[in-house]
Short mmCIF file of C-alpha atoms in Angstrom, two decimals:
data_model
loop_
_atom_site.label_atom_id
_atom_site.label_comp_id
_atom_site.label_asym_id
_atom_site.label_seq_id
_atom_site.Cartn_x
_atom_site.Cartn_y
_atom_site.Cartn_z
CA UNK G 1031 5.94 -37.37 -20.85
CA UNK G 1032 8.01 -37.20 -23.78
CA UNK G 1033 12.12 -36.28 -24.05
CA UNK G 1034 12.37 -32.14 -24.55
CA UNK G 1035 15.21 -31.90 -26.84
CA UNK G 1036 17.86 -30.27 -24.58
CA UNK G 1037 18.11 -26.40 -25.27
CA UNK G 1038 20.69 -23.98 -23.66
CA UNK G 1039 19.58 -21.78 -21.00
CA UNK G 1040 19.06 -18.46 -23.60
CA UNK G 1041 17.11 -20.50 -26.09
CA UNK G 1042 14.93 -22.14 -23.14
CA UNK G 1043 14.37 -18.33 -22.29
CA UNK G 1044 13.53 -17.14 -25.33
CA UNK G 1045 10.83 -19.40 -25.95
CA UNK G 1046 9.32 -18.70 -22.57
CA UNK G 1047 9.73 -14.72 -23.42
CA UNK G 1048 7.53 -15.23 -27.14
CA UNK G 1049 4.59 -17.37 -25.58
CA UNK G 1050 4.22 -14.27 -22.27
CA UNK G 1051 4.27 -12.18 -25.27
CA UNK G 1052 1.56 -13.83 -27.44
CA UNK G 1053 -0.78 -14.70 -24.22
CA UNK G 1054 -0.67 -10.85 -23.83
CA UNK G 1055 -1.52 -10.45 -27.34
CA UNK G 1056 -4.82 -12.77 -26.74
CA UNK G 1057 -5.60 -10.95 -23.60
CA UNK G 1058 -5.83 -8.01 -25.65
CA UNK G 1059 -7.55 -9.11 -28.08
CA UNK G 1060 -9.74 -11.30 -25.99
CA UNK G 1061 -13.55 -10.87 -25.36
CA UNK G 1062 -13.50 -13.20 -23.18
CA UNK G 1063 -11.69 -15.90 -21.15
CA UNK G 1064 -9.37 -13.13 -20.61
CA UNK G 1065 -9.27 -14.60 -16.49
CA UNK G 1066 -8.41 -18.00 -17.99
CA UNK G 1067 -5.59 -15.54 -20.51
CA UNK G 1068 -4.25 -13.99 -17.12
CA UNK G 1069 -3.82 -17.01 -14.98
CA UNK G 1070 -1.61 -18.61 -17.90
CA UNK G 1071 0.44 -15.05 -17.69
CA UNK G 1072 0.52 -15.66 -13.65
CA UNK G 1073 2.15 -19.21 -14.74
CA UNK G 1074 4.38 -18.80 -16.54
CA UNK G 1075 5.66 -15.74 -15.23
CA UNK G 1076 5.59 -17.31 -12.01
CA UNK G 1077 7.93 -20.21 -13.26
CA UNK G 1078 10.70 -17.89 -15.21
CA UNK G 1079 11.15 -16.11 -12.47
CA UNK G 1080 11.58 -18.74 -10.27
CA UNK G 1081 14.20 -20.23 -12.98
CA UNK G 1082 15.78 -17.43 -12.95
CA UNK G 1083 16.19 -16.81 -9.96
CA UNK G 1084 17.27 -19.67 -8.94
CA UNK G 1085 19.42 -20.60 -11.26
CA UNK G 1086 20.01 -18.11 -13.88
CA UNK G 1087 20.48 -15.18 -12.08
CA UNK G 1088 23.68 -16.87 -9.90
CA UNK G 1089 25.22 -17.96 -12.68
CA UNK G 1090 24.98 -14.22 -14.23
CA UNK G 1091 26.49 -12.19 -11.35
CA UNK G 1092 29.46 -12.38 -12.62
CA UNK G 1093 29.73 -12.10 -15.99
CA UNK G 1094 27.22 -9.61 -15.79
CA UNK G 1095 27.44 -7.47 -12.16
CA UNK G 1096 25.78 -7.11 -10.25
CA UNK G 1097 24.33 -3.87 -10.63
CA UNK G 1098 22.77 -5.73 -13.62
CA UNK G 1099 21.66 -8.29 -11.74
CA UNK G 1100 20.00 -6.17 -8.73
CA UNK G 1101 17.83 -4.78 -11.66
CA UNK G 1102 16.75 -6.99 -12.67
CA UNK G 1103 15.78 -9.09 -9.50
CA UNK G 1104 13.97 -5.77 -8.35
CA UNK G 1105 12.25 -5.76 -12.18
CA UNK G 1106 10.98 -9.64 -10.61
CA UNK G 1107 10.14 -8.70 -7.38
CA UNK G 1108 7.64 -5.95 -9.10
CA UNK G 1109 5.98 -8.24 -11.44
CA UNK G 1110 5.86 -10.65 -8.56
CA UNK G 1111 3.70 -7.89 -6.88
CA UNK G 1112 1.82 -7.54 -9.57
CA UNK G 1113 1.40 -10.70 -10.02
CA UNK G 1114 -0.32 -11.38 -6.82
CA UNK G 1115 -2.54 -8.60 -7.42
CA UNK G 1116 -4.25 -10.44 -10.36
CA UNK G 1117 -4.18 -13.59 -8.99
CA UNK G 1118 -6.22 -12.32 -6.16
CA UNK G 1119 -8.82 -10.32 -8.13
CA UNK G 1120 -10.79 -10.39 -10.46
CA UNK G 1121 -11.88 -9.10 -13.64
CA UNK G 1122 -15.37 -7.74 -12.38
CA UNK G 1123 -14.81 -7.11 -9.07
CA UNK G 1124 -11.57 -4.63 -9.42
CA UNK G 1125 -11.63 -1.63 -12.39
CA UNK G 1126 -8.15 -1.71 -12.17
CA UNK G 1127 -7.63 -5.38 -13.36
CA UNK G 1128 -7.10 -3.82 -17.61
CA UNK G 1129 -5.03 -1.49 -16.44
CA UNK G 1130 -2.93 -3.63 -14.22
CA UNK G 1131 -2.59 -6.36 -16.68
CA UNK G 1132 -1.33 -3.88 -19.09
CA UNK G 1133 1.03 -2.31 -16.95
CA UNK G 1134 2.35 -5.76 -15.91
CA UNK G 1135 2.65 -6.27 -19.90
CA UNK G 1136 4.80 -3.06 -20.44
CA UNK G 1137 7.05 -3.98 -17.47
CA UNK G 1138 7.52 -7.20 -18.78
CA UNK G 1139 7.89 -5.89 -22.18
CA UNK G 1140 11.25 -3.62 -20.44
CA UNK G 1141 12.59 -7.09 -18.47
CA UNK G 1142 13.06 -8.98 -22.11
CA UNK G 1143 14.40 -5.64 -24.06
CA UNK G 1144 17.42 -6.15 -21.40
CA UNK G 1145 17.38 -9.65 -20.42
CA UNK G 1146 17.87 -10.03 -24.57
CA UNK G 1147 20.24 -7.21 -25.32
CA UNK G 1148 22.65 -7.33 -22.59
CA UNK G 1149 22.31 -10.05 -20.07
CA UNK G 1150 22.44 -13.22 -22.14
CA UNK G 1151 24.76 -12.02 -24.78
CA UNK G 1152 27.50 -11.29 -21.81
CA UNK G 1153 26.27 -14.73 -20.55
CA UNK G 1154 27.37 -16.05 -24.01
CA UNK G 1155 30.17 -13.96 -23.77
CA UNK G 1156 31.63 -15.06 -20.49
CA UNK G 1157 31.89 -19.02 -21.31
CA UNK G 1158 28.92 -20.00 -18.93
CA UNK G 1159 27.95 -23.76 -19.48
CA UNK G 1160 24.84 -22.47 -21.63
CA UNK G 1161 23.28 -26.20 -21.74
CA UNK G 1162 24.00 -27.50 -18.76
CA UNK G 1163 22.24 -24.08 -17.59
CA UNK G 1164 19.03 -24.54 -19.94
CA UNK G 1165 18.43 -28.89 -18.85
CA UNK G 1166 18.75 -27.63 -14.55
CA UNK G 1167 16.29 -24.70 -15.41
CA UNK G 1168 14.31 -27.33 -17.44
CA UNK G 1169 14.39 -29.70 -14.67
CA UNK G 1170 13.41 -27.23 -12.51
CA UNK G 1171 10.61 -26.03 -14.59
CA UNK G 1172 8.81 -29.25 -14.82
CA UNK G 1173 8.62 -29.31 -10.74
CA UNK G 1174 7.16 -26.07 -10.50
CA UNK G 1175 4.51 -26.66 -13.02
CA UNK G 1176 3.76 -29.90 -11.23
CA UNK G 1177 3.64 -27.71 -8.14
CA UNK G 1178 1.54 -25.08 -9.42
CA UNK G 1179 -0.88 -27.69 -10.93
CA UNK G 1180 -1.11 -29.46 -7.43
CA UNK G 1181 -1.58 -26.05 -5.24
CA UNK G 1182 -1.89 -23.49 -6.91
CA UNK G 1183 0.66 -20.34 -7.60
CA UNK G 1184 2.85 -19.60 -4.52
CA UNK G 1185 2.65 -16.94 -2.17
CA UNK G 1186 5.90 -14.49 -3.77
CA UNK G 1187 8.25 -13.37 -2.05
CA UNK G 1188 10.57 -10.57 -2.99
CA UNK G 1189 13.76 -10.36 -2.84
CA UNK G 1190 14.37 -6.33 -2.99
CA UNK G 1191 10.90 -5.28 -1.69
CA UNK G 1192 10.99 -3.99 2.00
CA UNK G 1193 7.06 -3.96 2.31
CA UNK G 1194 7.49 -7.84 2.97
CA UNK G 1195 6.07 -10.38 1.17
CA UNK G 1196 2.57 -10.25 -0.89
CA UNK G 1197 -0.02 -12.77 0.59
CA UNK G 1198 -3.41 -12.52 -1.33
CA UNK G 1199 -2.95 -9.13 -3.05
CA UNK G 1200 -1.92 -7.85 0.24
CA UNK G 1201 1.82 -6.32 0.96
CA UNK G 1202 2.18 -8.07 4.73
CA UNK G 1203 5.19 -7.35 6.76
#
């Protein structure tokens, strides 16, 4: 496998954002293969959320502030719950499938706007080592991609939702 050139954390995440936006656009235009596109969306978002929560968000806490970062965690948890719903559902068996994809798309657009408009500029101004963060996130992203290929999407665990975790589209205590 060819070595990917080093990217700073913000560039890496913005690249992820554009990829997911394109996948949502493909879904809207698609007449077939919608389930495959949703699987890609769920995979990309699961990996992205994990690297942000494990690596980026802790680095942002001091620079950006607890309230903003807590909101980002809550938004991630809402997306994780919708991802679990979609991963467990079928386009043919869930009358709300298209609606869930649409709502997830809108939630992600809102989240991306806040990250790119508020969090990323503050992080860049903080003097954080964005190259080192980017390298850690890239490495973790490779690990997660390999894990998902081997075992499938992990069961999402929410940090902020009191209902417990989502298992096969169901919230369990």
